[in-house]
Amino acid sequence: RSVYDDQPNAHQKFMEKLDACIRNHDREIEKMCNFHHQGFVDAITELLKVRADAEKLKVQVTDTNRRLQDAGKEVIAQTEEIIRCRVQQRNITTVVEKLQLCLPVLEMYSKLKEQMSVKRYYSALKTMEQLENLYLPRVSQYRFCQIMIENLPKLREEIKEISMSDLKDFLESIRKHSDRIGETAMKQAQQQKTFSTALQKQNNVNYGRNMHLGRNRILESKNEITLKRTFEDEDEHEEEVLTAQDLVDFSPVYRCLHIYSVLGDGEIFENYYRKQRRKQARLVLQPQSSMHETVEGYRRYFSQIVGFFVVEDHILHVTQGLVTRTYTDELWNMALSKIIAVLRTHSSYCSDPDLVLELKNLIVVFADTLQGYGFPVNRLFDLLFEIRDQYNETLLKKWSGLFRDIFEADNYSPIPVANEEEYKIVISKFPFQDPELDKQSFPKKLPMSQSVPQIYMQVKEFIYASLKFSESLHRSSTEIDDMLRKSTNLLLTRTLSSCLQNLIKKPHIGLTELVQIIINTTHLEQACKYLEDFISNITNISQLTVHTARLYGLSTFKDARHAAEGEIYTKLNQKIDEFIQIADYDWTMSESDGRASGYLMDLINFLRSTFQVFTHLPGKVAQTACMSACQHLSMSLMQMLLDSELKQISMGAIQQFNLDVIQCELFASSEPVPGFQGDTLQLAFIDLRQLLDLFMVWDWSTYLADYGQATSKYLRVNPSTALTLLEKMKDSSKKNNIFAQFRKNDRDKQKLIETVVKQLRSLVNGMSQHT
């Protein structure tokens, strides 16, 4: 250590000390060698002596070794053979032991491959589980086992993909064949219902005893034929179609469910299945745009929906947890809302009652089928009541056309019957009773026209058609009776009433036709009670029931008669106006012709012949028509005198006009329609008569003196009317008497007219101021 110190000459001192140490060691070595030198020399000497003996011994050992080697060669060979055999035996034993461990693994893997090839995926998963948990851990050190271990997850994924692919194929298949599944289910439900109905009819001997006999037999025979055909079809296709579920192979669902459950992904599979089925439900519930045009469109729509829910119901009952009752109820409620919305929309386009009726039958079968599978269908039956109203509307439109055709084809003449057979034919169609007519001999005429029995029969057919919709709605007889009466009331009060009103307003319907229409409505009104009996016989509900509705036909036919009566009055007045329009008075004639005008005589003859036809009408109607015609004639004649375009009237024209009014009064006094008391009908012309008498007699002093008194001779003469007519005569007098100022009588008359005119004007002005 001091060498590395910084002392001066430290290295040199170290080297000197080292040399001194070396010299000391050399001296000690030399002393030791000198001490042992003699022993070394002695040992060398002995070795030289032993050399010869050693050589001899070497020769002897070499010879002995040679002889020994030659003798042991065969033993060595046998020993090596034994060793080799023992090694082989040990290796074989080891291999057998290892193969015994590996063979079950290989057998299980081979079994796994075989299961995969035959698509037994659930069993393959069980085999994989055994391989992983039991067999592979025993031989995990081998490379082929590692390969197997690496392949097992891939096989699991492959199984999942294959099973999911099968599930997708299954979903696609049931999507395509859901209509066939649903059709089969609906057919079975309908067959079951038909069978139950047939048994019920056999057990109830009094079934429908109050139904219309002929129609009931037809319906029963149709049911028997349908039931027979149904059973024949069942026997014929018993092996072909057993149940709706037999049409579907559900194994892909079971396999996929089991596979995913084993793999611990059951929840993923359930969510996927429900999601896909919801999508399919939306597709199934989506209707075609032209669905409402044919029954097949509705049938296919319903079949698809039934098929969908039949599958879901089957899945619900054969699997655990894949679908639940809550899930199916939620899906059904969603579907039901969509179905009702679709049916409301598309059924509103249906204008054919037969199509609506077939739609109703499909809905009933649809509801009964799904109800059999446990789905609530009350909302569907509530919808049927809405569709029933629409069905009634389509019936009303159809029967409106039938009524119009009947009215168009009617000749509006009493029905002639030549013999008893023809009479019975009419009576079988319409309940007509008239003891007085029965006493008459053939041939004779029934008072109504041909349209009456036809209308009555059509109303009964309407009741039958309305009854068809009420069948199979699970409603009581009282409710059905109420529905029939309400729909019949609509037919009478709206459809038939509208057709009658339109018929009455048609231009080609004349007075004769209107008279016949009034007679027809009277008989139809009387037949309403028979219609009520008819409905009671169908529904077996007595009319004495408190809640039984009544038919409103009475008011319908009364309104129609009132409209026909009003139209009679209108047409009579129009005809009077036509005659008035052809009047051709010479208002400046100096003297009258001495006889009534030709147009007026033609008018009176027309009225007389018309009122003869009115003898079939009720007395008040004929009297009102006659009074209305006379009042209108009087008013028209008055307006003719007071027409503003008529500027001048001569006294001769007044005389001629007076002759025409006299003829009118004679017609009124001849009692054209019986039943008037005294001179009631003549009073229609009282205004004209007093006005003309005033001008004919020229009794102005009396008129002016008695004006305003109840006992006045000219009480019905209005001052303004008299003033208007007098001014026209004044103008005519001035024009026709140019030299009147040279004749004293004419001048006096002119002054008198002017004086009366002034007085009348003062009266008129006084009346206007008072007013």
Coordinates of C-alpha atoms in Angstrom, one line a residue, residues 94-350:
T94 CA -44.3 -47.0 -21.4
V95 CA -45.9 -46.6 -24.8
V96 CA -48.8 -48.9 -23.9
E97 CA -49.4 -46.9 -20.8
K98 CA -49.3 -43.6 -22.7
L99 CA -51.5 -44.9 -25.5
Q100 CA -54.0 -46.1 -22.9
L101 CA -54.2 -42.5 -21.7
C102 CA -54.4 -41.1 -25.2
L103 CA -56.9 -43.5 -26.8
P104 CA -60.0 -42.2 -24.9
V105 CA -59.0 -38.7 -25.9
L106 CA -58.7 -39.7 -29.5
E107 CA -61.9 -41.7 -29.4
M108 CA -63.8 -38.7 -27.9
Y109 CA -62.3 -36.4 -30.5
S110 CA -63.3 -38.8 -33.2
K111 CA -66.8 -39.0 -31.7
L112 CA -66.8 -35.2 -31.7
K113 CA -66.0 -35.1 -35.4
E114 CA -68.7 -37.6 -36.1
Q115 CA -71.2 -35.6 -34.1
M116 CA -70.3 -32.5 -36.0
S117 CA -70.7 -34.2 -39.4
V118 CA -74.2 -35.5 -38.5
K119 CA -75.1 -32.1 -37.0
R120 CA -75.6 -33.3 -33.5
Y121 CA -74.3 -30.1 -32.1
Y122 CA -75.7 -30.3 -28.6
S123 CA -74.1 -33.7 -28.1
A124 CA -70.8 -32.4 -29.6
L125 CA -70.8 -29.7 -27.0
K126 CA -71.2 -32.2 -24.3
T127 CA -68.3 -34.2 -25.8
M128 CA -66.2 -31.1 -25.8
E129 CA -67.0 -30.5 -22.2
Q130 CA -65.9 -34.0 -21.3
L131 CA -62.7 -33.7 -23.3
E132 CA -61.7 -30.4 -21.6
N133 CA -62.6 -31.4 -18.1
L134 CA -61.7 -35.1 -18.0
Y135 CA -59.5 -36.4 -20.8
L136 CA -57.3 -33.7 -22.1
P137 CA -55.7 -32.7 -18.7
R138 CA -54.3 -36.3 -18.4
V139 CA -52.3 -36.0 -21.7
S140 CA -51.9 -32.2 -21.9
Q141 CA -48.1 -32.6 -22.4
Y142 CA -48.5 -34.0 -25.9
R143 CA -48.5 -31.7 -28.9
F144 CA -51.6 -33.2 -30.5
C145 CA -53.4 -32.4 -27.3
Q146 CA -52.4 -28.9 -27.6
I147 CA -53.7 -28.8 -31.1
M148 CA -57.0 -30.2 -29.9
I149 CA -57.2 -27.7 -27.1
E150 CA -56.6 -24.9 -29.6
N151 CA -59.3 -26.3 -31.9
L152 CA -62.1 -26.7 -29.4
P153 CA -63.0 -22.9 -29.1
K154 CA -63.0 -22.8 -32.9
L155 CA -65.4 -25.7 -33.0
R156 CA -67.6 -24.0 -30.4
E157 CA -67.8 -20.9 -32.5
E158 CA -68.5 -23.0 -35.6
I159 CA -71.4 -24.8 -33.8
K160 CA -72.8 -21.4 -32.7
E161 CA -72.6 -20.1 -36.3
I162 CA -74.1 -23.2 -37.7
S163 CA -76.9 -23.3 -35.1
M164 CA -77.6 -19.6 -35.7
S165 CA -77.6 -20.2 -39.4
D166 CA -80.2 -23.0 -38.9
L167 CA -82.2 -20.7 -36.7
K168 CA -82.2 -18.0 -39.4
D169 CA -83.3 -20.6 -42.0
F170 CA -86.0 -21.6 -39.6
L171 CA -87.2 -18.0 -39.1
E172 CA -87.2 -17.5 -42.8
S173 CA -89.1 -20.7 -43.3
I174 CA -91.9 -19.9 -40.8
R175 CA -92.0 -16.4 -42.3
K176 CA -92.8 -17.9 -45.7
H177 CA -95.1 -20.6 -44.4
S178 CA -96.9 -18.7 -41.7
D179 CA -100.0 -18.3 -43.9
R180 CA -100.2 -22.0 -44.3
I181 CA -99.8 -22.6 -40.6
G182 CA -102.4 -20.0 -39.8
E183 CA -104.8 -21.4 -42.5
T184 CA -104.5 -24.9 -41.0
A185 CA -105.1 -23.6 -37.5
M186 CA -108.1 -21.5 -38.6
K187 CA -109.5 -24.5 -40.5
Q188 CA -109.2 -26.7 -37.5
A189 CA -110.9 -24.0 -35.3
Q190 CA -113.7 -23.7 -37.8
Q191 CA -114.2 -27.4 -38.0
Q192 CA -114.3 -27.7 -34.3
K193 CA -116.9 -24.9 -34.1
T194 CA -119.0 -26.5 -36.9
F195 CA -118.8 -29.8 -35.1
S196 CA -119.9 -28.2 -31.8
T197 CA -122.7 -26.4 -33.5
A198 CA -123.9 -29.6 -35.2
L199 CA -123.9 -31.4 -31.8
Q200 CA -125.8 -28.6 -30.3
K201 CA -128.4 -28.7 -33.0
Q202 CA -128.8 -32.5 -32.6
N203 CA -129.3 -32.1 -28.8
N204 CA -131.8 -29.3 -29.1
V205 CA -134.9 -30.6 -30.9
N206 CA -136.6 -27.3 -30.8
Y207 CA -133.7 -25.4 -32.3
G208 CA -135.0 -22.5 -34.4
R209 CA -138.6 -23.6 -34.3
N210 CA -139.7 -20.0 -34.8
M211 CA -137.3 -19.4 -37.7
H212 CA -138.7 -19.0 -41.2
L213 CA -139.3 -22.7 -42.2
G214 CA -138.0 -22.6 -45.7
R215 CA -134.9 -20.6 -44.9
N216 CA -134.1 -22.7 -41.8
R217 CA -134.2 -25.9 -43.8
I218 CA -131.9 -24.4 -46.4
L219 CA -129.5 -23.3 -43.6
E220 CA -129.6 -26.7 -41.9
S221 CA -129.0 -28.6 -45.1
K222 CA -126.1 -26.3 -45.9
N223 CA -124.6 -27.0 -42.4
E224 CA -125.0 -30.7 -42.8
I225 CA -123.3 -30.6 -46.2
T226 CA -120.5 -28.4 -44.8
L227 CA -120.1 -30.8 -41.8
K228 CA -120.1 -33.8 -44.0
R229 CA -117.5 -32.3 -46.4
T230 CA -115.4 -31.3 -43.4
F231 CA -115.4 -34.8 -42.0
E232 CA -114.6 -36.2 -45.4
D233 CA -111.7 -33.8 -45.8
E234 CA -110.5 -34.8 -42.4
D235 CA -110.5 -38.4 -43.2
E236 CA -108.9 -37.8 -46.6
H237 CA -106.1 -35.6 -45.2
E238 CA -105.8 -37.2 -41.8
E239 CA -102.2 -38.3 -42.4
E240 CA -101.3 -35.3 -44.5
V241 CA -102.2 -32.6 -42.0
L242 CA -102.5 -33.4 -38.3
T243 CA -102.0 -30.2 -36.4
A244 CA -100.7 -26.7 -37.2
Q245 CA -97.5 -27.5 -35.2
D246 CA -96.8 -30.6 -37.4
L247 CA -96.2 -28.3 -40.3
V248 CA -93.2 -26.8 -38.6
D249 CA -89.9 -28.4 -37.6
F250 CA -88.9 -26.7 -34.4
S251 CA -85.7 -28.7 -33.9
P252 CA -83.5 -25.7 -35.0
V253 CA -84.9 -23.6 -32.2
Y254 CA -84.4 -26.4 -29.6
R255 CA -80.8 -27.0 -30.8
C256 CA -79.9 -23.4 -30.9
L257 CA -81.5 -22.8 -27.4
H258 CA -79.6 -25.8 -25.9
I259 CA -76.4 -24.8 -27.6
Y260 CA -76.5 -21.2 -26.4
S261 CA -77.6 -22.4 -22.9
V262 CA -74.7 -24.8 -22.7
L263 CA -72.3 -22.1 -23.9
G264 CA -73.6 -19.7 -21.3
D265 CA -75.1 -17.3 -23.9
G266 CA -78.8 -18.2 -23.4
E267 CA -79.7 -14.6 -22.7
I268 CA -78.1 -13.4 -25.9
F269 CA -80.0 -16.0 -27.9
E270 CA -83.3 -15.1 -26.2
N271 CA -82.8 -11.4 -27.0
Y272 CA -81.9 -12.2 -30.6
Y273 CA -84.9 -14.5 -31.1
R274 CA -87.3 -12.0 -29.6
K275 CA -85.9 -9.2 -31.6
Q276 CA -86.1 -11.1 -34.9
R277 CA -89.7 -12.2 -34.1
R278 CA -90.7 -8.7 -33.4
K279 CA -89.3 -7.6 -36.8
Q280 CA -91.3 -10.5 -38.4
A281 CA -94.4 -9.5 -36.5
R282 CA -94.2 -6.0 -38.0
L283 CA -93.8 -7.5 -41.4
V284 CA -96.7 -9.8 -40.9
L285 CA -98.9 -7.0 -39.6
Q286 CA -98.1 -4.8 -42.6
P287 CA -101.1 -5.2 -45.0
Q288 CA -100.9 -5.1 -48.8
S289 CA -102.3 -2.0 -50.4
S290 CA -105.0 -3.9 -52.4
M291 CA -106.0 -6.2 -49.5
H292 CA -109.5 -4.8 -49.3
E293 CA -110.3 -5.7 -52.9
T294 CA -110.7 -9.5 -52.4
V295 CA -111.5 -11.9 -49.6
E296 CA -108.2 -13.8 -50.4
G297 CA -106.3 -10.7 -49.4
Y298 CA -107.9 -10.6 -45.9
R299 CA -107.6 -14.4 -45.6
R300 CA -103.9 -14.4 -46.3
Y301 CA -103.4 -11.5 -43.9
F302 CA -105.3 -13.3 -41.1
S303 CA -103.5 -16.6 -41.9
Q304 CA -100.1 -15.0 -41.6
I305 CA -101.0 -13.5 -38.2
V306 CA -102.5 -16.7 -36.8
G307 CA -99.5 -18.7 -38.1
F308 CA -97.1 -16.3 -36.3
F309 CA -98.9 -16.5 -32.9
V310 CA -99.4 -20.3 -33.2
V311 CA -95.6 -20.6 -33.5
E312 CA -95.1 -18.3 -30.6
D313 CA -97.6 -20.2 -28.5
H314 CA -95.9 -23.5 -29.2
I315 CA -92.5 -22.0 -28.4
L316 CA -94.0 -20.7 -25.1
H317 CA -95.2 -24.1 -24.0
V318 CA -92.3 -26.3 -25.1
T319 CA -89.3 -24.1 -24.1
Q320 CA -88.4 -22.6 -20.8
G321 CA -87.7 -19.0 -20.8
L322 CA -87.2 -18.4 -24.5
V323 CA -90.5 -16.6 -24.6
T324 CA -92.7 -15.7 -21.7
R325 CA -96.4 -15.1 -21.3
T326 CA -95.6 -11.4 -20.6
Y327 CA -93.7 -11.2 -23.9
T328 CA -96.5 -12.9 -25.9
D329 CA -99.1 -10.7 -24.3
E330 CA -97.1 -7.6 -25.1
L331 CA -96.6 -8.8 -28.6
W332 CA -100.3 -9.6 -29.0
N333 CA -101.4 -6.3 -27.7
M334 CA -99.2 -4.5 -30.1
A335 CA -100.4 -6.7 -33.0
L336 CA -104.0 -6.3 -31.9
S337 CA -103.8 -2.5 -32.0
K338 CA -102.2 -2.7 -35.5
I339 CA -104.8 -5.3 -36.7
I340 CA -107.7 -3.1 -35.6
A341 CA -106.2 0.0 -37.2
V342 CA -105.6 -1.9 -40.5
L343 CA -109.1 -3.4 -40.5
R344 CA -110.7 0.0 -39.8
T345 CA -108.8 1.6 -42.6
H346 CA -109.2 -1.2 -45.2
S347 CA -112.8 -2.1 -44.4
S348 CA -113.8 1.5 -44.9
Y349 CA -113.0 1.0 -48.6
C350 CA -115.3 -2.0 -48.9

